[in-house]
Short mmCIF file of C-alpha atoms in Angstrom, two decimals:
data_model
loop_
_atom_site.label_atom_id
_atom_site.label_comp_id
_atom_site.label_asym_id
_atom_site.label_seq_id
_atom_site.Cartn_x
_atom_site.Cartn_y
_atom_site.Cartn_z
CA MET A 15 1.47 -4.84 8.67
CA LYS A 16 5.18 -4.74 7.38
CA THR A 17 6.30 -6.79 4.08
CA THR A 18 9.66 -4.85 2.75
CA SER A 19 12.85 -6.30 3.97
CA LYS A 20 16.07 -4.04 2.96
CA LYS A 21 19.11 -5.60 0.93
CA GLN A 22 22.65 -6.47 2.67
CA TYR A 23 25.58 -6.74 0.18
CA ILE A 24 28.20 -9.08 0.92
CA LEU A 25 31.18 -7.71 -0.28
CA HIS A 26 33.73 -10.86 -0.32
CA THR A 27 31.40 -13.03 -1.93
CA GLU A 28 29.28 -10.98 -4.16
CA LEU A 29 26.51 -12.00 -2.73
CA HIS A 30 23.14 -9.88 -0.94
CA LYS A 31 20.72 -11.41 1.54
CA PRO A 32 17.68 -10.02 2.91
CA TYR A 33 18.36 -7.54 6.15
CA LYS A 34 16.61 -7.07 9.36
CA LYS A 35 17.27 -5.42 12.07
CA PRO A 36 18.50 -7.58 15.05
CA ASN A 37 15.19 -6.23 17.92
CA ASN A 38 12.85 -5.59 15.13
CA ARG A 39 9.48 -7.57 15.35
CA ILE A 40 8.06 -9.21 12.70
CA THR A 41 4.34 -8.53 12.51
CA TYR A 42 1.66 -9.10 9.79
CA ILE A 43 -2.25 -8.93 9.52
CA HIS A 44 -3.93 -12.21 11.25
CA ARG A 45 -5.41 -14.80 8.39
CA GLU A 46 -9.00 -13.96 9.93
CA SER A 47 -8.83 -10.28 10.78
CA ASN A 48 -11.29 -7.79 8.99
CA ARG A 49 -9.55 -6.63 6.38
CA PRO A 50 -10.91 -7.54 1.99
CA PRO A 51 -9.74 -11.41 1.03
CA SER A 52 -7.32 -10.16 -1.70
CA ILE A 53 -5.00 -8.72 0.67
CA ILE A 54 -4.62 -11.54 3.35
CA LYS A 55 -4.51 -14.25 0.19
CA ASN A 56 -1.53 -11.93 -1.68
CA LEU A 57 0.10 -11.29 1.64
CA PRO A 58 2.31 -14.32 1.15
CA GLN A 59 3.24 -13.72 -2.19
CA CYS A 60 4.15 -10.28 -1.85
CA ILE A 61 6.31 -11.64 1.14
CA GLU A 62 7.91 -14.55 -1.10
CA LYS A 63 8.52 -12.14 -3.35
CA CYS A 64 10.34 -9.10 -1.60
CA LEU A 65 12.54 -11.81 -0.35
CA THR A 66 13.01 -13.63 -3.05
CA ASN A 67 14.13 -10.16 -4.67
CA ASN A 68 16.46 -9.57 -2.26
CA SER A 69 18.34 -12.87 -1.88
CA SER A 70 21.20 -14.09 -4.26
CA ASN A 71 20.60 -17.48 -4.87
CA ALA A 72 17.52 -20.36 -2.96
CA LYS A 73 20.16 -21.02 -0.13
CA ILE A 74 20.29 -17.52 1.33
CA PHE A 75 16.34 -16.88 0.81
CA GLU A 76 15.99 -20.08 2.66
CA ASP A 77 18.14 -18.99 5.53
CA ALA A 78 16.54 -15.81 5.83
CA ALA A 79 12.65 -16.80 5.26
CA ILE A 80 12.41 -18.48 8.60
CA PRO A 81 11.45 -16.17 11.13
CA TYR A 82 9.10 -14.72 8.37
CA ASN A 83 7.87 -17.93 7.92
CA GLU A 84 7.16 -18.32 11.66
CA ALA A 85 5.20 -14.83 11.86
CA VAL A 86 3.45 -16.13 8.49
CA LYS A 87 2.32 -19.22 10.54
CA LYS A 88 1.53 -17.37 13.52
CA ASN A 89 -0.76 -15.39 11.72
CA GLY A 90 -2.73 -18.57 10.58
CA HIS A 91 -1.68 -18.80 7.11
CA VAL A 92 -1.31 -22.01 5.40
CA LYS A 93 1.04 -21.03 2.47
CA ALA A 94 4.71 -21.43 3.75
CA LEU A 95 7.24 -18.98 1.55
CA LYS A 96 9.18 -20.74 -1.08
CA TYR A 97 12.23 -19.28 -3.37
CA ALA A 98 10.58 -17.96 -6.80
CA GLY A 99 13.89 -17.61 -8.37
CA LYS A 100 14.79 -14.84 -10.52
CA LYS A 101 14.64 -14.64 -14.29
CA THR A 102 17.48 -14.80 -16.44
CA ASN A 103 19.43 -12.10 -18.66
CA SER A 104 18.35 -13.76 -21.96
CA THR A 105 14.51 -14.48 -20.95
CA THR A 106 14.11 -11.01 -19.73
CA GLU A 107 15.62 -10.00 -23.03
CA ASN A 108 13.30 -12.21 -24.81
CA GLU A 109 10.09 -10.66 -23.28
CA ASN A 110 11.17 -7.14 -23.72
CA LYS A 111 11.33 -7.75 -27.52
CA ARG A 112 8.03 -9.45 -27.47
CA LYS A 113 6.42 -6.54 -25.52
CA THR A 114 7.87 -3.83 -27.05
CA PRO A 115 7.00 -2.91 -30.75
CA ASN A 116 8.09 -0.46 -33.34
CA LYS A 117 8.42 3.04 -32.60
CA GLU A 118 6.14 3.94 -35.25
CA THR A 119 3.49 1.38 -33.56
CA LYS A 120 3.72 2.78 -30.60
CA GLU A 121 3.75 6.51 -31.35
CA THR A 122 0.69 6.25 -33.46
CA LYS A 123 -0.65 4.41 -29.94
CA THR A 124 0.05 6.52 -27.77
CA ARG A 125 -1.04 9.49 -29.88
CA ASN A 126 -4.75 7.79 -30.20
CA ARG A 127 -4.76 6.09 -26.29
CA ARG A 128 -7.48 8.71 -24.55
CA LYS A 129 -6.86 8.63 -20.94
CA ARG A 130 -9.95 7.06 -18.86
CA ARG A 131 -11.88 9.14 -16.32
CA ILE A 132 -12.78 6.60 -13.47
CA THR A 133 -13.76 7.00 -10.38
CA TRP A 134 -13.85 4.94 -7.46
CA PHE A 135 -16.31 4.19 -4.82
CA ASN A 136 -14.50 2.74 -2.32
CA PRO A 137 -16.51 1.04 0.80
CA PRO A 138 -15.15 0.34 3.84
CA ASN A 139 -14.48 -3.46 4.07
CA SER A 140 -16.13 -5.28 6.99
CA LYS A 141 -16.73 -9.24 7.35
CA ASN A 142 -19.98 -8.31 9.46
CA VAL A 143 -21.77 -7.20 6.32
CA SER A 144 -23.29 -10.03 4.38
CA SER A 145 -24.68 -7.80 2.22
CA ASN A 146 -22.91 -8.33 -1.57
CA ILE A 147 -22.43 -4.29 -1.88
CA GLY A 148 -20.88 -4.08 -4.59
CA LYS A 149 -23.47 -6.23 -6.62
CA LYS A 150 -25.91 -4.02 -5.52
CA PHE A 151 -24.36 -0.87 -6.09
CA PHE A 152 -24.23 -1.62 -9.91
CA ASN A 153 -27.41 -2.57 -9.59
CA LEU A 154 -28.49 1.09 -8.87
CA LEU A 155 -25.94 2.24 -11.18
CA ASN A 156 -27.92 1.11 -14.05
CA SER A 157 -30.79 1.55 -12.81
CA CYS A 158 -30.13 5.53 -11.60
CA PHE A 159 -28.02 5.72 -15.05
CA PRO A 160 -29.97 3.84 -18.03
CA PRO A 161 -28.40 3.56 -21.23
CA ASN A 162 -30.95 6.25 -22.45
CA HIS A 163 -30.15 8.61 -19.47
CA LYS A 164 -27.93 12.08 -20.59
CA LEU A 165 -25.03 11.06 -17.84
CA HIS A 166 -24.81 7.25 -18.72
CA LYS A 167 -21.37 8.02 -20.57
CA ILE A 168 -20.14 9.38 -17.10
CA ASN A 169 -21.41 6.73 -14.72
CA ASN A 170 -21.78 3.36 -16.33
CA LYS A 171 -19.29 -0.03 -15.40
CA ASN A 172 -16.59 1.00 -17.66
CA THR A 173 -15.97 4.35 -15.90
CA VAL A 174 -16.92 3.70 -12.30
CA LYS A 175 -15.26 1.06 -10.56
CA LEU A 176 -14.92 -0.58 -7.05
CA SER A 177 -12.48 -1.47 -4.62
CA TYR A 178 -13.02 -1.94 -0.50
CA SER A 179 -11.00 -0.19 1.50
CA CYS A 180 -9.79 -0.93 5.30
CA THR A 181 -11.34 1.01 8.46
CA PRO A 182 -8.53 1.75 10.52
CA ASN A 183 -8.15 -0.10 13.82
CA ILE A 184 -8.70 1.10 17.36
CA LYS A 185 -5.34 1.59 18.37
CA GLN A 186 -4.72 4.00 15.07
CA ILE A 187 -8.15 5.80 16.19
CA ILE A 188 -6.83 6.50 19.84
CA SER A 189 -3.25 7.51 18.99
CA SER A 190 -4.92 9.84 15.65
CA HIS A 191 -7.09 11.29 17.73
CA ASN A 192 -4.33 12.07 20.63
CA LYS A 193 -1.66 13.37 17.93
CA GLN A 194 -4.85 15.80 17.28
CA ILE A 195 -4.90 16.87 20.82
CA ILE A 196 -1.22 17.41 21.44
CA ASN A 197 -1.18 19.44 17.91
CA GLU A 198 -4.14 21.61 18.87
CA THR A 199 -2.12 22.29 22.40
CA SER A 200 1.31 22.87 20.97
CA LYS A 201 -0.39 25.20 18.52
CA LYS A 202 -2.19 27.42 21.17
CA ALA A 203 1.38 27.64 22.93
CA SER A 204 2.87 29.11 20.07
CA THR A 205 0.81 31.45 19.54
CA THR A 206 1.30 33.09 22.50
CA LYS A 207 2.93 36.33 22.19
CA LEU A 208 6.03 36.55 24.69
CA CYS A 209 7.29 39.89 25.94
CA ASN A 210 9.70 41.67 23.27
CA CYS A 211 10.54 44.91 25.49
CA ARG A 212 14.40 45.59 25.27
CA ASP A 213 14.71 46.22 29.14
CA LYS A 214 12.52 42.73 30.73
CA PRO A 215 12.42 43.88 34.39
CA SER A 216 10.63 47.11 33.59
CA CYS A 217 8.11 45.47 31.45
CA PRO A 218 4.54 46.20 32.88
CA PHE A 219 3.40 42.48 31.38
CA LYS A 220 6.24 40.00 33.57
CA GLU A 221 4.20 37.40 32.81
CA ASN A 222 4.71 37.34 29.42
CA VAL A 223 8.54 37.42 29.59
#
């Protein structure tokens, strides 16, 4: 899955547009693939945001989004890519003024803020599993570490979070296996000591020359 596109500047017009290599094939994960729902749902939005940031205006976006729209539709995604628009400088300045508090309050907040130690549980995602793994996991957490337990401060819903992970497909498994075998053979070949004699023809171990 590749959602990034580089920015190409047009010097004589002072505009920029998304750049794609001529022979580059755009591929995305299919809508029915065995991936977490959040990834599949947010994929068109990520592509849309990336193309919008790399486009100066809506016309450039529409011209550049044609192959990306085709790739998205080909993989079963219904949503078409649309130009999201960019915020003006005045709106961003006003938002920054609202968001950034005074210096004194900011320093006191950072001083008093304590970093929460979170433990993540990342089970592999699979559509073949019908059980609600997250619900069962947190029920198990509550039953094993009730409020009167001495480890409840460490193991509770606020300190333990759950996020599904993507397992590698068959192609990735085979390629990683092949790389491992190739690396092992190359290491063995590099560890064999060769002859360091000054007079090579008179070396008793001619097979190491």
